[in-house]
Amino acid sequence: MAEHLASIFGTEKDRVNCPFYFKIGACRHGDRCSRLHTKPSISPTLLLSNMYQRPDMITPGVDPQGQALDPRKVQDHFEDFYEDLFEELSKYGDLESLNICDNLADHMVGNVYVQFREEEQAANALQNLNGRFYAGRPIIVDFSPVTDFREATCRQYEENVCNRGGYCNFMHLKKISRELRRRLFGRSRRRRSRSQSQSRSPHRHHGHDDRPHGGRGRGPSRRDGDKDPRYHDRSRRPRSRSPRHRGGRSRSPGGRRNRSPVRESSAERRAKIEQWNRDRETADNGSGHQDVKDDGGSNGLVQNEDEFDPSKQY
């Protein structure tokens, strides 16, 4: 049951909570709505209700005196307000987005939605904006449940096909020029990156003498003579750790524990070689072959005792 209620929360199937207030932060029924308007206790988004006063508030495209307004002047008036508000709100934190409604319905006209990067920044702005005035009118600010403006925006308005006009119940967000957006938000990103670089710990910056020259490690450079003892002698390669090589002869002085067979000393190997030569000479004499001279272990078959392994013969 709890999972079902959570899945339908804020949707049309939810008979308790108002879906419009959950998505848009405003409802045309206001306090008379039959469903609950649950205000969040903390949110990264603030709603400044009815703050923007457009010059053609009464009739679109016409001023209060009934004179036609130049659309460029209306846009310039809006961008001046947008820049002024952006500069003031940036004092309290990093702005992720600043959206202003172009709707005409009473519950949405002039609504300003500002989304901060952190909830604490939004709380700081809420505390400082309460009780202040703009253009002679009090600023009404509160936390808003809106966090995804894609769900709150009228898609038909973005495609210029909305037949409800300014009285649509979804947001018609007024747009600013690309130059102004690039200038404001680009400046905000540069300020954010500058503050992040200044807040980095000083010990993370190393001088040239403190930097390791050996690559990844932080120890002294191996080019100064402190080479890894495993690779100090180029003729000696690291032992293979694969199972098929573990039974072979070890080149390390200490040898491997519990290895088999046990390596004999040089005297024992020479004695075995001499005995092998005597047996070979006796066998050759008995079969009528040419005698093989025993020169005390210097037989042509044994030029280097390290290359001969008696264990392979016995």
Coordinates of C-alpha atoms in Angstrom, one line a residue, residues 52-198:
Y52 CA 7.6 40.8 -12.3
Q53 CA 5.3 43.5 -13.5
R54 CA 5.2 43.6 -17.3
P55 CA 4.5 46.9 -19.0
D56 CA 1.5 45.4 -20.9
M57 CA 0.0 43.8 -17.8
I58 CA -3.6 44.7 -18.7
T59 CA -3.6 44.0 -22.4
P60 CA -0.7 42.3 -24.1
G61 CA 1.2 44.6 -26.5
V62 CA -0.6 47.7 -25.1
D63 CA 0.5 50.0 -22.3
P64 CA -2.0 51.2 -19.6
Q65 CA -2.7 54.4 -21.6
G66 CA -3.8 52.3 -24.6
Q67 CA -0.7 53.0 -26.7
A68 CA 0.9 50.1 -28.7
L69 CA 4.2 49.0 -27.3
D70 CA 7.3 48.1 -29.3
P71 CA 8.1 44.4 -28.7
R72 CA 11.8 45.3 -28.5
K73 CA 11.1 47.8 -25.7
V74 CA 9.1 45.1 -23.8
Q75 CA 12.0 42.7 -24.2
D76 CA 14.5 45.3 -23.0
H77 CA 12.3 46.0 -20.0
F78 CA 12.2 42.3 -19.2
E79 CA 16.0 41.8 -19.6
D80 CA 16.8 44.8 -17.4
F81 CA 14.6 43.2 -14.6
Y82 CA 16.2 39.8 -15.2
E83 CA 19.7 41.1 -14.9
D84 CA 18.9 43.2 -11.8
L85 CA 17.3 40.2 -10.1
F86 CA 20.1 37.9 -11.1
E87 CA 22.8 40.1 -9.6
E88 CA 20.9 40.5 -6.3
L89 CA 20.2 36.7 -5.9
S90 CA 23.7 35.8 -6.8
K91 CA 24.8 37.3 -3.5
Y92 CA 23.3 34.4 -1.6
G93 CA 24.7 31.5 -3.6
D94 CA 25.2 29.9 -7.0
L95 CA 22.2 30.0 -9.3
E96 CA 21.3 26.9 -11.3
S97 CA 18.4 28.6 -13.1
L98 CA 16.3 31.7 -13.0
N99 CA 12.8 31.4 -14.6
I100 CA 10.1 34.0 -15.0
C101 CA 6.6 33.2 -16.0
D102 CA 4.9 34.9 -19.0
N103 CA 1.5 33.7 -17.9
L104 CA -1.5 36.0 -17.4
A105 CA -3.5 34.0 -14.8
D106 CA -3.7 35.5 -11.3
H107 CA -1.9 32.6 -9.6
M108 CA 1.1 32.6 -12.1
V109 CA 1.4 36.1 -13.5
G110 CA 4.9 37.5 -12.8
N111 CA 6.0 34.5 -10.8
V112 CA 9.8 34.1 -10.4
Y113 CA 11.4 30.7 -9.8
V114 CA 15.0 30.7 -8.7
Q115 CA 16.9 27.5 -8.2
F116 CA 20.1 27.5 -6.1
R117 CA 22.8 24.9 -6.2
E118 CA 22.4 24.1 -2.5
E119 CA 19.4 24.1 -0.2
E120 CA 21.3 26.1 2.4
Q121 CA 21.9 28.9 -0.1
A122 CA 18.1 29.0 -0.8
A123 CA 17.4 29.2 2.9
N124 CA 19.9 32.1 3.2
A125 CA 18.2 33.9 0.4
L126 CA 14.7 33.3 1.9
Q127 CA 15.9 34.8 5.2
N128 CA 17.4 37.9 3.6
L129 CA 14.5 38.6 1.1
N130 CA 11.7 38.4 3.6
G131 CA 10.4 41.9 4.5
R132 CA 12.1 43.6 1.5
F133 CA 10.5 45.6 -1.3
Y134 CA 11.1 45.8 -5.0
A135 CA 9.7 48.7 -7.1
G136 CA 7.6 49.8 -4.1
R137 CA 6.0 46.3 -3.7
P138 CA 6.7 43.8 -1.0
I139 CA 8.6 40.6 -2.0
I140 CA 6.6 37.5 -1.3
V141 CA 9.0 34.6 -1.1
D142 CA 8.6 30.9 -0.1
F143 CA 10.1 27.5 -0.7
S144 CA 8.7 25.8 -3.8
P145 CA 8.4 22.0 -4.5
V146 CA 9.4 22.5 -8.2
T147 CA 12.8 21.0 -9.0
D148 CA 12.3 19.7 -12.5
F149 CA 11.2 22.6 -14.8
R150 CA 10.8 20.3 -17.8
E151 CA 7.7 18.8 -16.1
A152 CA 6.3 22.2 -15.2
T153 CA 6.8 23.9 -18.6
C154 CA 4.2 23.9 -21.3
R155 CA 5.7 22.0 -24.3
Q156 CA 3.1 23.4 -26.7
Y157 CA 4.2 27.0 -25.7
E158 CA 7.8 26.1 -26.6
E159 CA 6.6 25.0 -30.0
N160 CA 4.3 28.1 -30.4
V161 CA 1.2 26.0 -30.6
C162 CA -0.4 26.5 -27.2
N163 CA -4.1 27.4 -27.7
R164 CA -4.6 28.5 -24.1
G165 CA -2.4 31.5 -24.4
G166 CA -1.4 33.3 -21.2
Y167 CA -4.0 31.5 -19.2
C168 CA -2.5 28.1 -19.5
N169 CA -2.0 26.2 -16.2
F170 CA 1.6 25.2 -17.2
M171 CA 4.6 27.6 -17.2
H172 CA 5.2 29.8 -20.1
L173 CA 8.7 30.8 -19.4
K174 CA 9.9 34.1 -20.8
K175 CA 13.2 33.8 -22.6
I176 CA 16.2 36.1 -22.5
S177 CA 18.8 36.7 -25.3
R178 CA 21.7 34.3 -25.7
E179 CA 24.2 37.1 -25.1
L180 CA 22.7 38.0 -21.8
R181 CA 22.4 34.3 -20.7
R182 CA 26.1 33.7 -21.7
R183 CA 27.2 36.8 -19.8
L184 CA 25.3 36.2 -16.6
F185 CA 25.7 32.4 -16.2
G186 CA 29.2 32.4 -17.7
R187 CA 30.2 35.0 -15.0
S188 CA 28.6 32.8 -12.4
R189 CA 30.5 29.7 -13.5
R190 CA 33.8 31.6 -13.5
R191 CA 33.1 32.9 -10.0
R192 CA 32.3 29.4 -8.9
S193 CA 35.5 27.9 -10.4
R194 CA 37.6 30.7 -8.9
S195 CA 36.2 30.1 -5.4
Q196 CA 36.8 26.4 -5.7
S197 CA 40.4 26.9 -6.8
Q198 CA 41.0 29.2 -3.8

